[in-house]
Every structure is written in structure tokens, then in C-alpha cells.
CSV table of C-alpha atoms in Angstrom, one decimal:
chain,number,residue,atom,x,y,z
A,1,MET,CA,88.1,67.3,131.9
A,2,PRO,CA,88.8,64.5,129.8
A,3,LYS,CA,87.7,64.2,125.9
A,4,LEU,CA,88.4,61.8,123.3
A,5,ARG,CA,92.0,62.3,121.8
A,6,ASN,CA,95.0,60.4,120.2
A,7,ILE,CA,96.6,58.3,122.6
A,8,ILE,CA,98.7,55.5,123.2
A,9,SER,CA,97.9,51.8,124.2
A,10,ILE,CA,100.6,49.1,124.6
A,11,ASP,CA,100.4,45.5,124.9
A,12,GLU,CA,102.0,43.7,127.6
A,13,ASP,CA,101.7,40.7,126.3
A,14,LYS,CA,103.3,42.1,123.5
A,15,CYS,CA,106.2,44.3,125.4
A,16,THR,CA,109.1,42.6,126.4
A,17,GLY,CA,110.7,45.3,128.6
A,18,CYS,CA,113.4,46.1,126.3
A,19,GLY,CA,112.8,50.4,126.8
A,20,GLN,CA,113.1,51.8,123.6
A,21,CYS,CA,109.7,53.2,123.2
A,22,ILE,CA,110.8,55.3,126.8
A,23,LEU,CA,113.7,56.5,124.5
A,24,ASP,CA,112.2,57.7,122.0
A,25,CYS,CA,109.9,59.4,123.9
A,26,ALA,CA,110.8,62.9,123.9
A,27,GLU,CA,107.9,63.7,126.9
A,28,GLY,CA,108.9,60.7,129.6
A,29,ALA,CA,105.4,59.8,129.1
A,30,LEU,CA,107.1,55.8,129.2
A,31,ALA,CA,108.6,54.4,131.7
A,32,LEU,CA,109.3,50.5,133.0
A,33,VAL,CA,106.9,49.3,135.7
A,34,ASP,CA,107.7,45.4,136.4
A,35,GLY,CA,109.6,44.5,133.6
A,36,LYS,CA,106.4,46.3,131.2
A,37,ALA,CA,106.6,49.8,129.3
A,38,LYS,CA,103.4,51.9,131.3
A,39,LEU,CA,102.3,55.1,130.2
A,40,VAL,CA,103.0,57.6,133.2
A,41,GLY,CA,100.2,60.2,133.1
A,42,GLU,CA,97.6,60.6,130.3
A,43,ILE,CA,99.1,64.6,130.4
A,44,TYR,CA,102.3,63.4,129.2
A,45,CYS,CA,101.4,61.8,126.5
A,46,ASP,CA,101.0,63.8,122.9
A,47,GLY,CA,99.9,61.0,120.9
A,48,LEU,CA,101.3,61.5,117.7
A,49,GLY,CA,103.7,58.3,118.4
A,50,ALA,CA,106.9,59.2,118.2
A,51,CYS,CA,107.6,55.7,120.6
A,52,LEU,CA,106.5,53.3,117.7
A,53,SER,CA,109.6,53.0,115.7
A,54,GLY,CA,111.5,51.9,118.1
A,55,CYS,CA,109.1,48.8,119.1
A,56,PRO,CA,110.8,45.5,118.3
A,57,THR,CA,107.4,43.9,118.7
A,58,GLY,CA,104.5,46.5,117.9
A,59,ALA,CA,103.6,46.6,121.6
A,60,LEU,CA,102.8,50.3,121.1
A,61,GLN,CA,99.6,51.7,118.8
A,62,VAL,CA,98.2,55.0,118.8
A,63,ILE,CA,94.5,55.1,119.9
A,64,GLN,CA,91.7,57.5,119.9
A,65,ARG,CA,90.0,57.3,123.4
A,66,GLU,CA,88.5,59.6,126.5
A,67,ALA,CA,91.3,61.2,128.0
A,68,ASP,CA,92.9,64.5,129.9
A,69,ASP,CA,94.5,66.8,127.7
A,70,PHE,CA,98.4,66.8,126.9
A,71,ASP,CA,99.7,69.3,129.6
A,72,GLU,CA,103.3,70.9,128.1
A,73,LYS,CA,104.2,72.6,131.2
A,74,ALA,CA,103.5,69.3,133.0
A,75,VAL,CA,105.8,67.9,130.8
A,76,GLU,CA,108.8,70.4,131.1
A,77,GLY,CA,108.3,69.8,134.6
A,78,LEU,CA,109.1,66.0,135.0
A,79,LEU,CA,111.4,65.8,132.4
A,80,ARG,CA,113.6,69.0,135.1
A,81,SER,CA,112.7,66.6,137.8
A,82,GLN,CA,114.7,63.6,136.0
A,83,GLY,CA,117.2,65.5,135.0
A,84,ARG,CA,116.3,65.1,131.2
A,85,PRO,CA,116.6,67.5,128.2
A,86,LEU,CA,113.5,69.1,127.2
A,87,PRO,CA,111.9,68.6,123.4
A,88,PRO,CA,113.1,70.7,120.7
A,89,PRO,CA,110.2,73.4,119.8
A,90,GLN,CA,107.5,72.6,117.6
A,91,GLY,CA,108.8,72.5,114.0
A,92,GLY,CA,112.7,71.8,115.8
A,93,HIS,CA,113.8,68.7,114.9
A,94,ALA,CA,116.5,66.9,117.3
A,95,ALA,CA,117.9,64.4,115.1
A,96,HIS,CA,120.4,67.2,113.5
A,97,ALA,CA,121.1,69.3,116.5
A,98,GLN,CA,124.4,69.8,117.0
A,99,PRO,CA,124.7,68.6,120.9
A,100,ALA,CA,126.5,70.5,123.0
A,101,ALA,CA,130.5,70.0,123.2
A,102,ALA,CA,130.0,67.6,127.6
A,103,PRO,CA,132.0,68.5,130.7
A,104,MET,CA,135.2,66.2,131.8
A,105,ALA,CA,134.7,64.4,134.7
A,106,SER,CA,135.7,66.2,138.0
A,107,GLY,CA,136.0,65.4,141.1
A,108,CYS,CA,137.6,62.2,141.6
A,109,PRO,CA,141.2,61.8,140.5
A,110,GLY,CA,141.4,58.8,139.6
A,111,SER,CA,138.8,60.1,136.9
A,112,ALA,CA,142.2,62.0,134.9
A,113,ALA,CA,142.2,60.5,131.1
A,114,MET,CA,145.4,58.6,130.4
A,115,ALA,CA,146.4,56.4,127.8
A,116,LEU,CA,147.8,53.1,128.3
A,117,LYS,CA,149.9,50.5,127.4
A,118,PRO,CA,148.4,47.3,127.0
A,119,ALA,CA,150.3,44.2,128.5
A,120,ALA,CA,149.7,42.3,125.4
A,121,PRO,CA,149.5,44.6,122.2
A,122,ALA,CA,147.4,43.0,119.5
A,123,GLY,CA,148.2,39.4,118.4
A,124,ALA,CA,151.1,39.3,120.7
A,125,ALA,CA,150.3,35.9,123.1
A,126,PRO,CA,149.8,36.2,126.2
A,127,ALA,CA,151.8,34.4,128.5
A,128,ALA,CA,151.6,30.5,129.8
A,129,GLY,CA,149.8,30.5,132.2
A,130,GLN,CA,148.2,34.2,131.8
A,131,ALA,CA,145.6,36.2,130.5
A,132,ALA,CA,146.8,40.1,129.5
A,133,SER,CA,145.1,43.2,129.5
A,134,THR,CA,145.3,44.6,126.2
A,135,LEU,CA,142.9,47.9,127.8
A,136,GLY,CA,144.6,51.1,125.7
A,137,HIS,CA,143.2,54.0,127.8
A,138,TRP,CA,141.0,55.1,131.0
A,139,PRO,CA,138.4,56.1,132.1
A,140,ILE,CA,136.2,53.4,129.9
A,141,LYS,CA,132.7,54.2,132.0
A,142,LEU,CA,130.5,56.3,128.9
A,143,ALA,CA,130.3,58.7,131.2
A,144,LEU,CA,133.4,59.6,132.0
A,145,LEU,CA,134.7,59.7,128.9
A,146,ALA,CA,135.6,62.8,127.6
A,147,PRO,CA,134.6,63.7,123.8
A,148,GLN,CA,138.2,65.3,123.4
A,149,SER,CA,140.2,62.2,124.7
A,150,PRO,CA,143.3,61.6,122.5
A,151,PHE,CA,142.6,58.1,122.5
A,152,LEU,CA,139.1,58.4,121.2
A,153,LYS,CA,140.4,60.0,117.4
A,154,ASN,CA,139.5,58.5,114.9
A,155,ALA,CA,139.1,55.1,117.3
A,156,ASP,CA,137.4,52.4,116.3
A,157,LEU,CA,134.8,52.1,119.0
A,158,VAL,CA,133.8,49.7,121.4
A,159,LEU,CA,130.4,50.9,122.7
A,160,LEU,CA,130.4,47.2,125.8
A,161,ALA,CA,127.7,46.6,127.4
A,162,ASP,CA,128.1,46.3,131.8
A,163,CYS,CA,126.9,42.4,131.7
A,164,ALA,CA,128.7,41.3,128.1
A,165,ALA,CA,132.3,42.6,130.3
A,166,ALA,CA,131.2,40.2,132.2
A,167,ALA,CA,130.1,37.2,130.4
A,168,LEU,CA,132.5,37.3,127.4
A,169,PRO,CA,135.3,34.8,128.4
A,170,ASP,CA,137.6,36.0,125.0
A,171,LEU,CA,136.9,40.0,125.4
A,172,HIS,CA,140.4,41.0,126.1
A,173,ALA,CA,142.1,39.2,122.9
A,174,ARG,CA,139.0,39.2,120.7
A,175,VAL,CA,137.2,42.8,121.3
A,176,LEU,CA,139.4,45.2,123.0
A,177,PRO,CA,142.4,45.0,121.0
A,178,ASP,CA,143.9,48.0,119.3
A,179,ARG,CA,140.0,50.0,120.1
A,180,ALA,CA,138.8,52.6,122.7
A,181,VAL,CA,135.7,50.9,125.0
A,182,ALA,CA,133.5,53.4,126.5
A,183,LEU,CA,130.4,50.8,129.1
A,184,ALA,CA,127.1,51.2,129.5
A,185,CYS,CA,124.0,49.6,131.1
A,186,PRO,CA,121.2,50.4,129.0
A,187,LYS,CA,118.7,50.2,131.6
A,188,LEU,CA,119.9,50.7,134.3
A,189,ASP,CA,121.7,54.0,133.3
A,190,ASP,CA,119.9,57.1,131.9
A,191,ALA,CA,120.0,56.2,128.8
A,192,GLN,CA,119.3,59.9,128.0
A,193,ALA,CA,122.4,61.0,129.2
A,194,HIS,CA,124.4,58.2,127.7
A,195,ILE,CA,123.3,59.5,124.2
A,196,ARG,CA,124.1,63.1,124.6
A,197,LYS,CA,127.8,61.9,125.7
A,198,LEU,CA,128.3,59.8,123.0
A,199,ALA,CA,126.8,61.8,120.6
A,200,ALA,CA,129.4,64.4,122.0
A,201,VAL,CA,132.3,61.8,121.0
A,202,LEU,CA,131.2,61.2,118.0
A,203,ALA,CA,130.9,64.8,116.2
A,204,GLU,CA,134.1,64.8,118.5
A,205,ALA,CA,136.7,62.5,118.0
A,206,GLN,CA,135.1,61.3,114.7
A,207,PRO,CA,136.1,57.7,115.4
A,208,ARG,CA,136.1,55.0,112.1
A,209,SER,CA,133.3,52.5,113.4
A,210,VAL,CA,131.5,51.9,116.4
A,211,THR,CA,131.5,47.8,117.5
A,212,VAL,CA,127.8,47.6,120.3
A,213,VAL,CA,128.4,44.9,122.5
A,214,HIS,CA,125.5,43.3,124.4
A,215,MET,CA,124.3,40.6,125.6
A,216,GLU,CA,121.1,38.0,124.3
A,217,VAL,CA,118.5,39.7,126.7
A,218,PRO,CA,116.0,42.1,125.2
A,219,CYS,CA,117.1,45.3,127.9
A,220,CYS,CA,120.0,44.7,126.4
A,221,HIS,CA,119.3,45.9,123.4
A,222,GLY,CA,118.6,49.5,123.6
A,223,LEU,CA,122.3,49.5,123.7
A,224,MET,CA,122.2,49.5,119.6
A,225,PHE,CA,119.0,52.5,120.1
A,226,VAL,CA,121.4,54.4,122.0
A,227,ALA,CA,124.3,54.0,119.6
A,228,SER,CA,122.2,54.7,116.1
A,229,LYS,CA,120.3,57.8,118.0
A,230,ALA,CA,123.4,59.3,119.3
A,231,ALA,CA,125.0,59.3,115.7
A,232,GLU,CA,121.8,61.1,114.7
A,233,MET,CA,122.5,63.4,117.1
A,234,ALA,CA,125.9,64.0,116.1
A,235,GLY,CA,124.1,64.2,112.2
A,236,ILE,CA,127.0,61.3,111.6
A,237,SER,CA,127.5,58.9,109.3
A,238,ILE,CA,129.3,55.9,111.0
A,239,PRO,CA,129.0,52.3,110.3
A,240,ILE,CA,127.5,50.6,113.3
A,241,GLN,CA,127.8,47.0,114.0
A,242,ALA,CA,126.3,44.3,116.8
A,243,LEU,CA,128.4,41.8,118.4
A,244,VAL,CA,125.6,39.4,120.5
A,245,VAL,CA,126.8,37.9,123.5
A,246,GLY,CA,124.9,34.6,125.3
A,247,ARG,CA,124.5,33.9,129.1
A,248,ASP,CA,126.8,31.7,128.5
A,249,GLY,CA,129.7,33.5,127.2
A,250,LYS,CA,129.0,32.0,123.5
A,251,VAL,CA,128.8,34.5,120.7
A,252,LYS,CA,125.0,34.4,119.1
A,253,GLU,CA,125.3,37.1,116.5
A,254,ASP,CA,128.3,38.3,115.2
A,255,ALA,CA,127.2,40.7,113.0
A,256,GLY,CA,129.7,41.7,110.5
A,257,LEU,CA,126.6,43.7,109.0
A,258,LEU,CA,127.4,47.6,108.8
A,259,ARG,CA,124.2,49.2,110.2
A,260,MET,CA,125.1,53.1,108.7
A,261,ALA,CA,123.3,55.9,110.4
A,262,ALA,CA,121.5,58.5,108.1
A,263,ARG,CA,122.9,62.0,107.8
């Protein structure tokens, strides 16, 4: 029977569909539907409001209304069906839990980790009429990276949105030289899996910095959230900066701002 209790409420007029609240909800109670965050079921919402802090527009609030009871067993079933981790036990602190080491990619010989010799070393001019690659390793998809790969150790890491890779015309000259790269999409990929994998990379490889290169569109800002959450999960303090790319390929913001993730 429904009873009066705390539960999340979403103002659709304020919601931009960035998906940060979905990343922040450990119970899986929220989903994007037609570009807006929606409560997928009252029984999945504990009413504690952990999803509020990540919302950039203040579209979420905790209200009191009649709703079905929160059901921990139903949450477990939902998360298992989605392949997502179960929320920590009451009193636990997920942010500082050491991430489990991620297994190396298998099944495809093309996913084998290898260092590359860039066609154009940093600072070198490409041959006339040619643009040279500055990619220094393979693979580049975050999901395929092995945290123990030598090229990630103490590297300056670029967390690169798929669309930004296509939109930024001088990517190889401006971003990639002498950096390791991890390619991901914060909207269409499994964001929680990306957080776990990146946390494993940060904990194992201890890179010097992370530069998040993402598009100006709201949903792409979620990649910055992935980076900060991964740093929290890994329990490390690392400089995280943003480079924002417009739809026209021009850099809209080169933060140069070192946002320190709290240990």
C-alpha cells in the first residue's frame, strides 16, 4: 500500500537530459526517456537524494508524497538485470572502496595492448600535404584498456568523447602528442562500467593528470562526471581539466583549470 514518504521529483522543464543524476543513483531508479530523466519505479527510489548534487540545473528535489515502499530486493534484481554493481551495504562508503582490477580484453587479437611509434613526434611538422598520426598506443577504447598497460603508467591521460574525436580538426596536433588516450561516450555507453574501468586505471597506473575532451552539448558533460567519480572511487587526488569542443569544431573552453578530486 502506498504511504507518505520521501521520494524524488523531477522538473522536466529544467532537465537537460545530461544523465548525471542517473550516474549518481546507485539504485538504478532513474533513466533517460525521450531525452529527460524519469523515475522508472517508486520501489527503486530510497528518497535519500544522492542524485541531487550532480544535477547542473536543479531539476531534481526530494518531496513527500504517497508512494510505494522502497524495495531493496527489487533494486538488487534491477541492477543485476542491467549488469550494474549492487549498492554498498548500509554504512559503507563506496567512494573510497578500492576498485577491483579489470580483466584484460580478450577474444579479439586486435585488442592486444601495444605501444606505437607516432608518425609525427611532438613538435614535428608533418610532411607537406599530409596530416600525421600522433597516436602512441593501442587500443584506445576505455572499455578495452588494461590498467596495467605500460603506456598508461604515470601518463598524462586524455579521456576523449567519441564525438569530440570526430569534431576537433586538430586533435592529433593539439591533444594527443605524448599523451595516453581513452575513448568513451558518456551517454550511449555504460557509464557505471566506465567509472569502474577508469577507477582501475587511475589506481593502477597513477597517471599525472586527466584531460577530459568533450562536446559542448549537455549530455557530453557527463564525461567530466565519470572522471571525477572514478578518481573518488580510486581514492586518489589528481588534476582533472576540461577541453570543450563546439559542434563547429572550435574549442569553446580550454579550462586549464586543475580541478582536484578530493582524496
